[in-house]
Tab-separated table of C-alpha atoms in Angstrom:
chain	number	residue	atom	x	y	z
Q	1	UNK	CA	-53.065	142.088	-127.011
Q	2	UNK	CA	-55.350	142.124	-130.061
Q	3	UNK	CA	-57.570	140.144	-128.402
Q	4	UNK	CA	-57.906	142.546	-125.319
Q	5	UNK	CA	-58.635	145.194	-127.398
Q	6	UNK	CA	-61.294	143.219	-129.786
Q	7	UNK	CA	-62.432	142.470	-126.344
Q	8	UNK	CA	-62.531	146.481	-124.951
Q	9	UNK	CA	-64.310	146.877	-128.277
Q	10	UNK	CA	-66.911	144.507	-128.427
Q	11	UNK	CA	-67.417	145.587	-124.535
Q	12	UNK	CA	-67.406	149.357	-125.421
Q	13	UNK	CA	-70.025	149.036	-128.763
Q	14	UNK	CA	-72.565	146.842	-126.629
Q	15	UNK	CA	-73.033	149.397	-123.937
Q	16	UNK	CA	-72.918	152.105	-126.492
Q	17	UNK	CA	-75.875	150.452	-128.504
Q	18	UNK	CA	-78.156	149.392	-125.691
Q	19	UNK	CA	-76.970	152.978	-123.303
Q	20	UNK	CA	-76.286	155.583	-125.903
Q	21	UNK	CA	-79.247	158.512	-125.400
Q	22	UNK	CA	-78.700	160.462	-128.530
Q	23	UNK	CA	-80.955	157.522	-130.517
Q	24	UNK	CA	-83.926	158.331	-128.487
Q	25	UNK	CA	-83.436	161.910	-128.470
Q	26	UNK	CA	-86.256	164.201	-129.271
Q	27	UNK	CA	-85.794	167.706	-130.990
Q	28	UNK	CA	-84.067	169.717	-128.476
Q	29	UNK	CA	-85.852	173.212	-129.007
Q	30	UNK	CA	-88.569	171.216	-128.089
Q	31	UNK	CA	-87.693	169.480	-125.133
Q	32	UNK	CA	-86.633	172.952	-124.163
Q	33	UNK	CA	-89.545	174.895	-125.094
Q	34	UNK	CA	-91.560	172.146	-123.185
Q	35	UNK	CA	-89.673	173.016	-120.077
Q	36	UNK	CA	-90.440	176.467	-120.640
Q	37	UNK	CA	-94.223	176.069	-120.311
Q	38	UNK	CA	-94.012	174.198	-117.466
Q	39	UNK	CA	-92.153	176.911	-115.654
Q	40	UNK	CA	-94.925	179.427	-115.730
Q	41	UNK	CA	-97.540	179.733	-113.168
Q	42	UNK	CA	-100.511	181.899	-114.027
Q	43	UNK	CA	-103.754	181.344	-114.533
Q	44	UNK	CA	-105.073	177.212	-114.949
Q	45	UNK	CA	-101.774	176.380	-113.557
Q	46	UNK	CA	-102.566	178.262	-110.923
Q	47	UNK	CA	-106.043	177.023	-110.510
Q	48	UNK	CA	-104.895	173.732	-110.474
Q	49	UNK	CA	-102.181	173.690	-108.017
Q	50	UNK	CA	-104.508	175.044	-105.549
Q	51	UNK	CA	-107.520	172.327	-106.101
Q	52	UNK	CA	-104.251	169.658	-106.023
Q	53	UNK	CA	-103.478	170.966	-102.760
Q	54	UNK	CA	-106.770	170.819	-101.219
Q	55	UNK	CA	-107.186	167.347	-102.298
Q	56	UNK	CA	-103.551	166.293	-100.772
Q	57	UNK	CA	-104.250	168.114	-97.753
Q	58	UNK	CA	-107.417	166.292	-97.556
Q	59	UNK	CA	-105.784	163.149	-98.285
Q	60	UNK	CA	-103.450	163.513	-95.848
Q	61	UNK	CA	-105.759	164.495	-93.185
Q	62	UNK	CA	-108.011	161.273	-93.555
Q	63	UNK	CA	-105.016	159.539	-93.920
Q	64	UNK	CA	-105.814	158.344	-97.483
Q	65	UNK	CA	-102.911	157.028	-100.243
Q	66	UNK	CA	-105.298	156.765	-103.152
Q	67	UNK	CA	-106.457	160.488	-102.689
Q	68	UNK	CA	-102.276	161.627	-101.981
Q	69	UNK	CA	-101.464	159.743	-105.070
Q	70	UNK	CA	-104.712	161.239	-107.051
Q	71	UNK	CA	-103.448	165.010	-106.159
Q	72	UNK	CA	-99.843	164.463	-106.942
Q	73	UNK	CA	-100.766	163.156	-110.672
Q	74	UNK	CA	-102.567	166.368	-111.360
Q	75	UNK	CA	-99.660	168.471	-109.600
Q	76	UNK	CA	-98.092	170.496	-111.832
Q	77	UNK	CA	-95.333	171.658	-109.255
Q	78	UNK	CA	-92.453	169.901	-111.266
Q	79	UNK	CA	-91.683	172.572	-113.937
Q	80	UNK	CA	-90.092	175.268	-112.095
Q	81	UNK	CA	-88.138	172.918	-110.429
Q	82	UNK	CA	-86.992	170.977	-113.560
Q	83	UNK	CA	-86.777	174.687	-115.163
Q	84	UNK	CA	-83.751	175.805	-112.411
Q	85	UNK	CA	-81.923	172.743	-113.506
Q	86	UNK	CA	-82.184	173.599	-117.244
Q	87	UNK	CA	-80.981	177.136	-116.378
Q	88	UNK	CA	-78.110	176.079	-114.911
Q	89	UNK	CA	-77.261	173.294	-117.908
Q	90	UNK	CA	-78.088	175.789	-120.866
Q	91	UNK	CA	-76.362	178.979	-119.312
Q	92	UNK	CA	-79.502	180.384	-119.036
Q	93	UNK	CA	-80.526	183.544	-116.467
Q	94	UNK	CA	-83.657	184.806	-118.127
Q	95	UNK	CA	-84.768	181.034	-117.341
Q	96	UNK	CA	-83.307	180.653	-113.842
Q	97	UNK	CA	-84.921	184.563	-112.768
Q	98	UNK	CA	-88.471	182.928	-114.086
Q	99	UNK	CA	-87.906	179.767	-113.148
Q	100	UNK	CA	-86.820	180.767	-109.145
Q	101	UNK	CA	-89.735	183.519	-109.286
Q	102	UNK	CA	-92.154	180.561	-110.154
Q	103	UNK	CA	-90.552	178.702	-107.796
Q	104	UNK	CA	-91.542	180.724	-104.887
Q	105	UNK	CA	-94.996	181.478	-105.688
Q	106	UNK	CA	-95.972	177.602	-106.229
Q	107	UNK	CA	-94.079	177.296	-102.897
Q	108	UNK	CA	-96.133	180.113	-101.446
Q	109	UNK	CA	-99.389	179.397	-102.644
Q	110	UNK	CA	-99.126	175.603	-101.524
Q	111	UNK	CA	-98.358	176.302	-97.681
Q	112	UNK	CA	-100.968	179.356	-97.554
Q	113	UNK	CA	-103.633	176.651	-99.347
Q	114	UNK	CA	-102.859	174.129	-97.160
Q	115	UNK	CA	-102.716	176.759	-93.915
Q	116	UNK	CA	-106.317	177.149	-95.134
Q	117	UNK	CA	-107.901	174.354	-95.468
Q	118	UNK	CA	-106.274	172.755	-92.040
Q	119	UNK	CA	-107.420	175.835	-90.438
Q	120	UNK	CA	-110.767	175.588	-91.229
Q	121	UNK	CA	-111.255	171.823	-91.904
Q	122	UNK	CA	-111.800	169.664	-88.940
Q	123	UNK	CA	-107.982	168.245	-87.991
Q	124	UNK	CA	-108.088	164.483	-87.604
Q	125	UNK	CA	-104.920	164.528	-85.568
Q	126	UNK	CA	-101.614	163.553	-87.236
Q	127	UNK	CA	-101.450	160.515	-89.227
Q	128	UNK	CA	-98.589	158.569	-90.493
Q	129	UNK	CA	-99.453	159.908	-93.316
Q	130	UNK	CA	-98.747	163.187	-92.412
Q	131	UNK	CA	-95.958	162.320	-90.017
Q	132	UNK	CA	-93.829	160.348	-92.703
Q	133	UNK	CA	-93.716	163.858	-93.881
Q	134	UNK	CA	-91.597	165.621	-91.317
Q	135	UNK	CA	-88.609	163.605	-91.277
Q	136	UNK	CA	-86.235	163.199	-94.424
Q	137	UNK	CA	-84.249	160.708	-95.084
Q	138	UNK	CA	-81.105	159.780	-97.280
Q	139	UNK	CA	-83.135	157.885	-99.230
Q	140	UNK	CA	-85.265	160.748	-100.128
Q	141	UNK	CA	-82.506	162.440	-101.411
Q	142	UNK	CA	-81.596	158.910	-104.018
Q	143	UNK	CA	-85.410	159.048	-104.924
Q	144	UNK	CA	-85.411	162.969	-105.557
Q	145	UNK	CA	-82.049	162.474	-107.865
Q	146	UNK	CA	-82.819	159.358	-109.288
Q	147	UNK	CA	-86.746	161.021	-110.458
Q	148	UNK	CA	-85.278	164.011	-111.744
Q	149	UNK	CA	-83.010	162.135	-113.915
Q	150	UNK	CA	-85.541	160.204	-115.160
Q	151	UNK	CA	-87.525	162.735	-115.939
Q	152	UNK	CA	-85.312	164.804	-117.701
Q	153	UNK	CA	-84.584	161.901	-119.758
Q	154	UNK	CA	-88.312	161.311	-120.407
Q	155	UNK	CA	-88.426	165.030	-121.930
Q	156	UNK	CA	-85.981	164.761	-123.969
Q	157	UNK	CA	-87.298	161.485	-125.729
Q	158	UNK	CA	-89.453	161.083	-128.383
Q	159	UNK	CA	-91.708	159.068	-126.912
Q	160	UNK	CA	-92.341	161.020	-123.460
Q	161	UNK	CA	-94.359	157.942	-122.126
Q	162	UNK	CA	-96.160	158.507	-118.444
Q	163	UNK	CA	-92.653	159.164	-116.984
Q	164	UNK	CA	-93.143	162.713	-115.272
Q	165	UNK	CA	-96.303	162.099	-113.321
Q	166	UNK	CA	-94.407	158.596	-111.859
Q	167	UNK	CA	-91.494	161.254	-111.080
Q	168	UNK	CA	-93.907	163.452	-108.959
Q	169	UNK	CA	-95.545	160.628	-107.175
Q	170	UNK	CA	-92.055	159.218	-106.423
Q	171	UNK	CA	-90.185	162.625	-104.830
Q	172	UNK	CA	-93.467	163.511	-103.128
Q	173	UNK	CA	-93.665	167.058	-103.634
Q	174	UNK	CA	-97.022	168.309	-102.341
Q	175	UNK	CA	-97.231	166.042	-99.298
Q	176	UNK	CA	-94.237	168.042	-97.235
Q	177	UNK	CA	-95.911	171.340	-98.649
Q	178	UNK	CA	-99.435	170.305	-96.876
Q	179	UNK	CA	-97.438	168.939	-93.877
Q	180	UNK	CA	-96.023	172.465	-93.792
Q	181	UNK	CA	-99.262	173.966	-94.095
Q	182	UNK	CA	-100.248	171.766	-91.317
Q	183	UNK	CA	-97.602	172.943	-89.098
Q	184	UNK	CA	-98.726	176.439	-89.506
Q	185	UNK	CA	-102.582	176.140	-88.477
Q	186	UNK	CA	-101.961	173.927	-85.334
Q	187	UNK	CA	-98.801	176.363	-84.805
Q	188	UNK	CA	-96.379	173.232	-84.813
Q	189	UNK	CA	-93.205	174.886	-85.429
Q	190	UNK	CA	-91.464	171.358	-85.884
Q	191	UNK	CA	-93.705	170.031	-87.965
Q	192	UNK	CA	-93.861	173.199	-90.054
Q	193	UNK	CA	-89.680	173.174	-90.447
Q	194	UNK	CA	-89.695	169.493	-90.983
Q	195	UNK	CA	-91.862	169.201	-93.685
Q	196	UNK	CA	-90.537	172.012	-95.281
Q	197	UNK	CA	-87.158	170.672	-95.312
Q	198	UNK	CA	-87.846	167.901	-96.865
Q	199	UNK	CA	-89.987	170.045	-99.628
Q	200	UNK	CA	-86.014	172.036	-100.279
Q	201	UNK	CA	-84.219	168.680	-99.790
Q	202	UNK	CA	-86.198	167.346	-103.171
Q	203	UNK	CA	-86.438	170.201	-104.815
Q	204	UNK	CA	-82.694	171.169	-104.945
Q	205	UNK	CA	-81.833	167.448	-106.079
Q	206	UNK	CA	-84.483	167.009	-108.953
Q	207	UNK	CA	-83.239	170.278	-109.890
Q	208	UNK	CA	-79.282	169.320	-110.015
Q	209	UNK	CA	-80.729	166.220	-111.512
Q	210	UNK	CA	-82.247	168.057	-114.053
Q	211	UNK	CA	-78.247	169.914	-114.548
Q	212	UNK	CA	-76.526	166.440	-114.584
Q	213	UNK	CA	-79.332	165.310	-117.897
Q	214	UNK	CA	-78.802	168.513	-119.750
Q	215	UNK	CA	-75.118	168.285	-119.888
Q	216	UNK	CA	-74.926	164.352	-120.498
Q	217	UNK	CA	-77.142	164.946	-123.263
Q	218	UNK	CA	-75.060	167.833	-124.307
Q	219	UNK	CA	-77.739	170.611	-124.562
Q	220	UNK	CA	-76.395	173.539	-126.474
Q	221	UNK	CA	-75.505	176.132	-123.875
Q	222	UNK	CA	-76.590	180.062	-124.532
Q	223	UNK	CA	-74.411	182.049	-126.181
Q	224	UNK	CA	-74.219	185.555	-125.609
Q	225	UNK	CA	-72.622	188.190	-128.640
Q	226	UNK	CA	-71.483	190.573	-125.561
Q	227	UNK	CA	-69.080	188.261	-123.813
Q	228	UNK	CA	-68.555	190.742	-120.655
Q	229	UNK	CA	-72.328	190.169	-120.118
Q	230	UNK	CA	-71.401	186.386	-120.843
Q	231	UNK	CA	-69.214	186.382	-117.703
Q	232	UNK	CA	-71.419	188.745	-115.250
Q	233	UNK	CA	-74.531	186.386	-116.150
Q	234	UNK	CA	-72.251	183.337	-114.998
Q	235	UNK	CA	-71.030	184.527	-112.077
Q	236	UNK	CA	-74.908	185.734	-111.296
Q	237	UNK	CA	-75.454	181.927	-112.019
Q	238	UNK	CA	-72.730	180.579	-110.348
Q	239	UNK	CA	-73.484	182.225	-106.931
Q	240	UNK	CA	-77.162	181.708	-106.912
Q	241	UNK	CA	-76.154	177.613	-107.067
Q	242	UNK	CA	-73.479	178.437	-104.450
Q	243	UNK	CA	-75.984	179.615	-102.437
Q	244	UNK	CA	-78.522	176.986	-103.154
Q	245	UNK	CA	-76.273	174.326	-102.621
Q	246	UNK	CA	-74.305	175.167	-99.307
Q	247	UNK	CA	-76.848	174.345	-97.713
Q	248	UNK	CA	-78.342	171.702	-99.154
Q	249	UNK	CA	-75.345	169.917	-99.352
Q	250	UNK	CA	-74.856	170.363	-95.080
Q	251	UNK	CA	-78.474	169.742	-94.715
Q	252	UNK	CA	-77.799	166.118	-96.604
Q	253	UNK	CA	-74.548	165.405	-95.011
Q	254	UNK	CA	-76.832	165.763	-91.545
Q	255	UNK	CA	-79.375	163.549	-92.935
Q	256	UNK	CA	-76.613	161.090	-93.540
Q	257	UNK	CA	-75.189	161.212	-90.871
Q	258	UNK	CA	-79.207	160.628	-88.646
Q	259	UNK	CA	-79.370	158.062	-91.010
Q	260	UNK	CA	-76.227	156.366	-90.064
Q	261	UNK	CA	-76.902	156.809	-86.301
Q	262	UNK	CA	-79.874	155.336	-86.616
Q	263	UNK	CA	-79.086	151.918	-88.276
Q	264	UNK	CA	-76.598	151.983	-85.635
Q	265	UNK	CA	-78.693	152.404	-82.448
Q	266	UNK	CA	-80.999	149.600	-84.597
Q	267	UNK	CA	-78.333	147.414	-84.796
Q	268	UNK	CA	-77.421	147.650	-81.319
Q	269	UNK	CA	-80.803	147.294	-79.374
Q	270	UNK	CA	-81.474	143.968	-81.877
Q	271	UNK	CA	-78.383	142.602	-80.639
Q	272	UNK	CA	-77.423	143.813	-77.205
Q	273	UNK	CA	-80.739	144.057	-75.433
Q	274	UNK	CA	-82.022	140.640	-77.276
Q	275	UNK	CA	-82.989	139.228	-74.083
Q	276	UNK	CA	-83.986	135.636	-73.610
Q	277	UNK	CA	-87.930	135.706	-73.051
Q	278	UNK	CA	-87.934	139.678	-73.070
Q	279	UNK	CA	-89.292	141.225	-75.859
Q	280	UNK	CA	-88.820	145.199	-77.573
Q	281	UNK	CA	-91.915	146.690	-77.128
Q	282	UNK	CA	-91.268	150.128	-77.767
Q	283	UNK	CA	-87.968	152.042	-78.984
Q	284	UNK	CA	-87.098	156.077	-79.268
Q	285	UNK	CA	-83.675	156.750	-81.657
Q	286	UNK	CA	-83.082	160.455	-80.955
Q	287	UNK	CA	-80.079	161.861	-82.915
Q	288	UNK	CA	-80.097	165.494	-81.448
Q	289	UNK	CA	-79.773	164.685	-78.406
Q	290	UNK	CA	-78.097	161.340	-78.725
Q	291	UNK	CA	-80.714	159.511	-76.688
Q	292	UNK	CA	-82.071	155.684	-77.135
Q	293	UNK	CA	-84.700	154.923	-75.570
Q	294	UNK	CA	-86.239	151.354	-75.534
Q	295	UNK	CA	-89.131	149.994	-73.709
Q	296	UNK	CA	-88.618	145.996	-72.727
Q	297	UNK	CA	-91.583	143.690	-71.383
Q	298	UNK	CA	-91.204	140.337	-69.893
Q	299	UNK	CA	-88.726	139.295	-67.282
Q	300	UNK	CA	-86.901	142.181	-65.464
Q	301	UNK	CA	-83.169	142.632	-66.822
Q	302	UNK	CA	-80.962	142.957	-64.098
Q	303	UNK	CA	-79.144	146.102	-63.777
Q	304	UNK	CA	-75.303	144.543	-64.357
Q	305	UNK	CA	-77.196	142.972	-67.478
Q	306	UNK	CA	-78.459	146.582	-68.551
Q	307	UNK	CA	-74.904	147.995	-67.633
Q	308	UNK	CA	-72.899	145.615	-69.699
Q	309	UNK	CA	-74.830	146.709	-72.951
Q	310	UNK	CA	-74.337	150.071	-72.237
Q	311	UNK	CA	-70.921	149.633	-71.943
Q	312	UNK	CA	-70.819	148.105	-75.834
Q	313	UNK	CA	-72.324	151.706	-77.083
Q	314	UNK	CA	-68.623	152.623	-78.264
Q	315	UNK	CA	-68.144	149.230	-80.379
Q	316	UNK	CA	-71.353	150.860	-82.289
Q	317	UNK	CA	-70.045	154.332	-83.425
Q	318	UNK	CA	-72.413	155.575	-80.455
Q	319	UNK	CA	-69.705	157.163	-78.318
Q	320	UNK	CA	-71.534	159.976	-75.824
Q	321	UNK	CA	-75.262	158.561	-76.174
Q	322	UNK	CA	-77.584	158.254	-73.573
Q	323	UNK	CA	-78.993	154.253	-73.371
Q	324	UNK	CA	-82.582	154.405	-71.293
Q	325	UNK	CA	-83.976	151.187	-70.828
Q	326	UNK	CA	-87.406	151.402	-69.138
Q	327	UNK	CA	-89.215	147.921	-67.496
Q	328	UNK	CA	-92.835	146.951	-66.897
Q	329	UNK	CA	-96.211	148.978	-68.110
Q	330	UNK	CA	-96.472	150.876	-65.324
Q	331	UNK	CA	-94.242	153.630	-66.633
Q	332	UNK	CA	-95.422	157.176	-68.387
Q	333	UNK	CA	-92.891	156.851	-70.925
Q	334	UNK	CA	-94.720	154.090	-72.311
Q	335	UNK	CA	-96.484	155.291	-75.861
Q	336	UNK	CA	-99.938	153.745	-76.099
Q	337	UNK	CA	-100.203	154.526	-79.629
Q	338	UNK	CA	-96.687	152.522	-80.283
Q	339	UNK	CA	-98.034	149.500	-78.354
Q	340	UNK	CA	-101.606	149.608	-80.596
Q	341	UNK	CA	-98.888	150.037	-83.563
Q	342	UNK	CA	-96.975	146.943	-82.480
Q	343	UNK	CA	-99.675	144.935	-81.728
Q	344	UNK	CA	-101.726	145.475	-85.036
Q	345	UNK	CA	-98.501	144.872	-86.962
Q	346	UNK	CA	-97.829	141.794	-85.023
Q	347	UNK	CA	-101.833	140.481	-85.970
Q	348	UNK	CA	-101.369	141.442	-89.287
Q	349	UNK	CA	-98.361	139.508	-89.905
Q	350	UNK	CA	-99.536	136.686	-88.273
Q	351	UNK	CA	-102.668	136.828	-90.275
Q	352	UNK	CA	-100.530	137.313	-93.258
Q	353	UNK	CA	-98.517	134.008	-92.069
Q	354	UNK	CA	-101.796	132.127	-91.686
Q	355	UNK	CA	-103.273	132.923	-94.707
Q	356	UNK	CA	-100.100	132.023	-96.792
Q	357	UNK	CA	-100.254	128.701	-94.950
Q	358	UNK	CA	-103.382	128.305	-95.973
Q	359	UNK	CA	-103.394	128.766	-99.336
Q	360	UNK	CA	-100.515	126.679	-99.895
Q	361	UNK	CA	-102.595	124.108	-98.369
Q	362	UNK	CA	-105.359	124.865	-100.375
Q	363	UNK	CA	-103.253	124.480	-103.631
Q	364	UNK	CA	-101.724	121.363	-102.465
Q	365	UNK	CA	-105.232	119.800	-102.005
Q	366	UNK	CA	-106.749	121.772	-105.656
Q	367	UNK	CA	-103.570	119.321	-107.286
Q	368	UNK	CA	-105.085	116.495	-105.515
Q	369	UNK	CA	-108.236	116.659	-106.612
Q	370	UNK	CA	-107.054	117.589	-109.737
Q	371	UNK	CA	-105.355	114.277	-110.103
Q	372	UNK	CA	-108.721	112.108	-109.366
Q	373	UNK	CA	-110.489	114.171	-111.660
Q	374	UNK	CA	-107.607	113.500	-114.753
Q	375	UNK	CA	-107.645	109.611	-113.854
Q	376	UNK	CA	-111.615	110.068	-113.482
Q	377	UNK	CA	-112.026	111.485	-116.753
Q	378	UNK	CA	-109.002	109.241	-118.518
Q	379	UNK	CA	-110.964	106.081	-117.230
Q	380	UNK	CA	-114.158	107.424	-119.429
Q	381	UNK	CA	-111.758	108.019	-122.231
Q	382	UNK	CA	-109.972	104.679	-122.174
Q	383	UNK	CA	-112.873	102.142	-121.760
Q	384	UNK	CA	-113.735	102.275	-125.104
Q	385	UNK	CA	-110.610	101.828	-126.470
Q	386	UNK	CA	-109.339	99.169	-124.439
Q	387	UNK	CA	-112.477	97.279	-125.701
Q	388	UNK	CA	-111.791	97.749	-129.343
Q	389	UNK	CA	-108.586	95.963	-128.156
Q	390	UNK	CA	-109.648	93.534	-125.591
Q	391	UNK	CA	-113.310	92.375	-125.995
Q	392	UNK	CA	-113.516	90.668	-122.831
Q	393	UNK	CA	-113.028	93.946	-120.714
Q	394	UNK	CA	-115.641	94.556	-118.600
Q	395	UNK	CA	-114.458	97.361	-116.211
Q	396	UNK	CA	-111.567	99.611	-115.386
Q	397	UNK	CA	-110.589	101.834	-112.467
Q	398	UNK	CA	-107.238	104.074	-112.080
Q	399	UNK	CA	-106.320	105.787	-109.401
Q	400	UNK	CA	-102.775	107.758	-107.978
Q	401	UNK	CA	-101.896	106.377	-104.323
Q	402	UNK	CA	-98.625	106.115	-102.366
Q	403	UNK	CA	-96.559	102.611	-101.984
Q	404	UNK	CA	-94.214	102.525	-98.485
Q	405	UNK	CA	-91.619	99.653	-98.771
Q	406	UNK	CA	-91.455	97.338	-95.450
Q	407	UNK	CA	-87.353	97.212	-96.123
Q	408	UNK	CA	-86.418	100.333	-97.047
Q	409	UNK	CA	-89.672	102.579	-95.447
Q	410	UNK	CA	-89.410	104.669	-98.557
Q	411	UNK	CA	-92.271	106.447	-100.166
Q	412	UNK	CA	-93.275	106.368	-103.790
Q	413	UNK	CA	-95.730	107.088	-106.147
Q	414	UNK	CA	-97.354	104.683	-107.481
Q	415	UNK	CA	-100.394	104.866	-110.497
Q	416	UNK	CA	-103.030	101.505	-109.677
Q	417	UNK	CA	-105.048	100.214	-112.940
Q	418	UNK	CA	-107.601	97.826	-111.757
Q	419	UNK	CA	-109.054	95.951	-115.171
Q	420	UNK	CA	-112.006	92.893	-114.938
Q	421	UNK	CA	-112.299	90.866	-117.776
Q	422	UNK	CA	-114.887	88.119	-118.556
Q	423	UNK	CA	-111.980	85.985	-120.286
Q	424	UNK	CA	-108.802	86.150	-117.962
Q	425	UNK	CA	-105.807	87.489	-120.162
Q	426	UNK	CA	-102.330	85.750	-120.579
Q	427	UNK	CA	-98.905	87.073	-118.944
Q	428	UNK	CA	-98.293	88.520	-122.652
Q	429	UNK	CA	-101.415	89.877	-122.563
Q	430	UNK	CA	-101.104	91.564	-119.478
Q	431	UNK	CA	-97.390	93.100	-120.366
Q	432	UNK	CA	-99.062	94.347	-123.407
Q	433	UNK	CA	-101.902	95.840	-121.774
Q	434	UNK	CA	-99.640	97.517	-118.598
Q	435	UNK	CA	-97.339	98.975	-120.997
Q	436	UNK	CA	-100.092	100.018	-123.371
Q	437	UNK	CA	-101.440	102.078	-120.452
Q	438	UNK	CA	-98.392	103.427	-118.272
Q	439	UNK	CA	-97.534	104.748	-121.904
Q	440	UNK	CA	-101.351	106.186	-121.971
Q	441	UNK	CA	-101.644	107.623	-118.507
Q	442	UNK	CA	-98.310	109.379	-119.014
Q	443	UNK	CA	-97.300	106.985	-115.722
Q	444	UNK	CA	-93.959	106.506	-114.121
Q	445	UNK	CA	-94.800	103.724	-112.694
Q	446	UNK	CA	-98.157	101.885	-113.061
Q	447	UNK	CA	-99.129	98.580	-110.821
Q	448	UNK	CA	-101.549	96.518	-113.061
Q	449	UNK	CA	-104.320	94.231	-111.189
Q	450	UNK	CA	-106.368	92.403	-112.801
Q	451	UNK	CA	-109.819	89.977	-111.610
């Protein structure tokens, strides 16, 4: 038993050490007061939000990364976000009124900017870009929670580091705003909701993220002197995150469960229409309406073939959906821009394939020619000592080649030194001089010849 519990110690003092936050811990009226700032939006904050927007709008409309990325560093859209979780954690109202009130103006201005420019900017037509920004995921709910955490932890260290503006490049704030924005000025109602559920989606978890930091770290809470102003201050606080939540929370358990159907309907069409000499060429998961719809070239599937998989839908947790299977190029259902999608992903791995072939290869050969280069060099280097040794010397060649045995057909390495002499050496002599050289050449195995 004692050594269980030396054991649960040792266990429990290691993570403490290495895990514990309160080391790193900055003052905490400062980490505060930091969040504070951030909260407010007037003037250069302002200013700046708007030229951010512009350039992510712009970004996304030329379908740019670089420019998306640029935009979201300067973005200072994080604070009254990080400022409702910090609310909540210190007991705070006065901070969650300002904080929600900034809240809704950043969230105003960005659309309006963004209805702007799209409106008056020539509209490229929707690129992935912009289109990875209408449908959430689950995983942009772990990326929201996960960044908020990590920058509430940031804050509260002493050494703040670059943490916050990798936070706002990872939960992607501004892009859904612009997509929004977009939605508006080519009156794309989908897009517009889309995008701007995905905006609330991020928000509300970098915001409970911020909660979950504040009260791990033990922030001191507010106290108030009147404590029947304590309690109606609470419950103001309590329902607002009631309110927030709800539907949050059944806007994520829908985005689980999309996500779910999804890897689902993946799984199924990889292994129940895998056809032998038929290939995927273009497949629709529709959750909504519990449709798949996939696109096959090659061969024609029979029907009874077609029928059979259908009939599997059930094993899959895809009870009630529709299977479509479409056949040949011939049919409207057929998205062009899918194909060209394919296609150029199919070149580009290829390429990719190629290329890594290649430069193995290349490497392979820069070793071999390595090699003759070390012996060609080594043969310059040993001349002159092997006549200091042996006078009668009078050339020497080394090379690395490969021996094949007649018996056994195996393959080995095997290093060659070729040495003339004007005076032929003795068999003690020669041991001498092989083993003088295989210790030299740093050789495994060395075949001496000499003439």
């Amino acid at each position: 038993m004692k050594t269980d519990e030396r054991n649960k110690f040792a266990i429990k003092s290691f993570l403490k050490n290495y895990l514990d936050l309160k080391k790193d811990k900055d003052n905490e009226l400062e980490t505060v007061d930091s969040i504070r700032k951030g909260v407010e939006f007037k003037g250069a904050n302002l200013w700046i939000l708007i030229f951010a927007i512009f350039m992510a709008s712009l970004g996304l409309n030329v379908n740019s990364t670089a420019v998306i990325i640029g935009a979201m560093l300067i973005s200072p859209l994080m604070g009254p976000i990080m400022g409702v979780g910090l609310s909540v954690g210190l007991n705070d109202f006065e901070l969650m009124k300002r904080s929600l009130k900034s809240f809704l103006i950043t969230t105003a201005f960005s659309v309006t900017t963004a209805t702007v420019f799209f409106i008056l900017a020539p509209i490229a037509g929707s690129q992935s870009e912009l289109l990875a920004r209408t449908s959430p995921t689950i995983y942009d709910v772990f990326i929201a929670l996960f960044g908020g955490l990590a920058g509430v932890v940031a804050l509260s260290t002493k050494e703040k580091g670059n943490v916050i503006p990798g936070v706002a490049i990872a939960t992607a704030l501004m892009p859904p705003l612009c997509t929004a924005g977009y939605g508006l000025a080519t009156g794309n109602l989908i897009y517009f909701l889309g995008a701007f559920y995905l905006y609330f989606i991020n928000s509300v978890f970098i915001s409970l993220a911020t909660y979950i930091g504040v009260r791990l770290m033990h922030f001191q809470r507010k106290e108030f002197v009147d404590k029947t102003r304590e309690k109606t201050v609470r419950k103001y606080i309590v329902l607002i995150v009631i309110l927030t939540m709800c539907p949050a929370v059944y806007l994520t358990f829908g985005i689980i469960k999309s996500t779910l159907y999804e890897a689902a309907a993946n799984r199924f069409i990889n292994e129940q229409l895998n056809f032998e000499n038929t290939q995927v060429l273009d497949k629709k998961i529709n959750y909504e309406h519990k449709e798949i719809r996939v696109v096959l070239i090659g061969p024609e599937i029979p029907d009874a073939s077609i029928a059979i998989a259908r009939n599997k839908l059930e094993a899959y947790q895809l009870k009630n959906s529709k299977l479509i299977v479409l056949q040949g190029m011939n049919n409207e259902a057929v998205d062009v821009s899918s194909i060209r999608a394919m296609v150029m992903e199919d070149f580009y791995k290829n390429s990719e394939e190629r290329l890594q072939e290649q430069q193995k290869k290349i490497a392979k050969l820069e070793t071999s020619l390595e090699q003759y280069k070390e012996y060609d060099s080594m043969s310059r280097t040993l001349v002159p000592e092997l006549k200091v040794l042996y006078p009668s010397i009078t050339s020497l060649s080394i090379s690395h080649s490969l021996e094949t045995r007649i018996d056994s057909m195996k393959t080995d390495t095997v290093t060659l030194a070729v040495l003339q002499f004007s005076k032929h050496p003795s068999e003690t002599e020669k041991e001498k001089i092989s083993a003088w050289l295989k210790a030299r050449v740093k050789a495994k195995k060395l075949r001496l010849i000499t003439e």
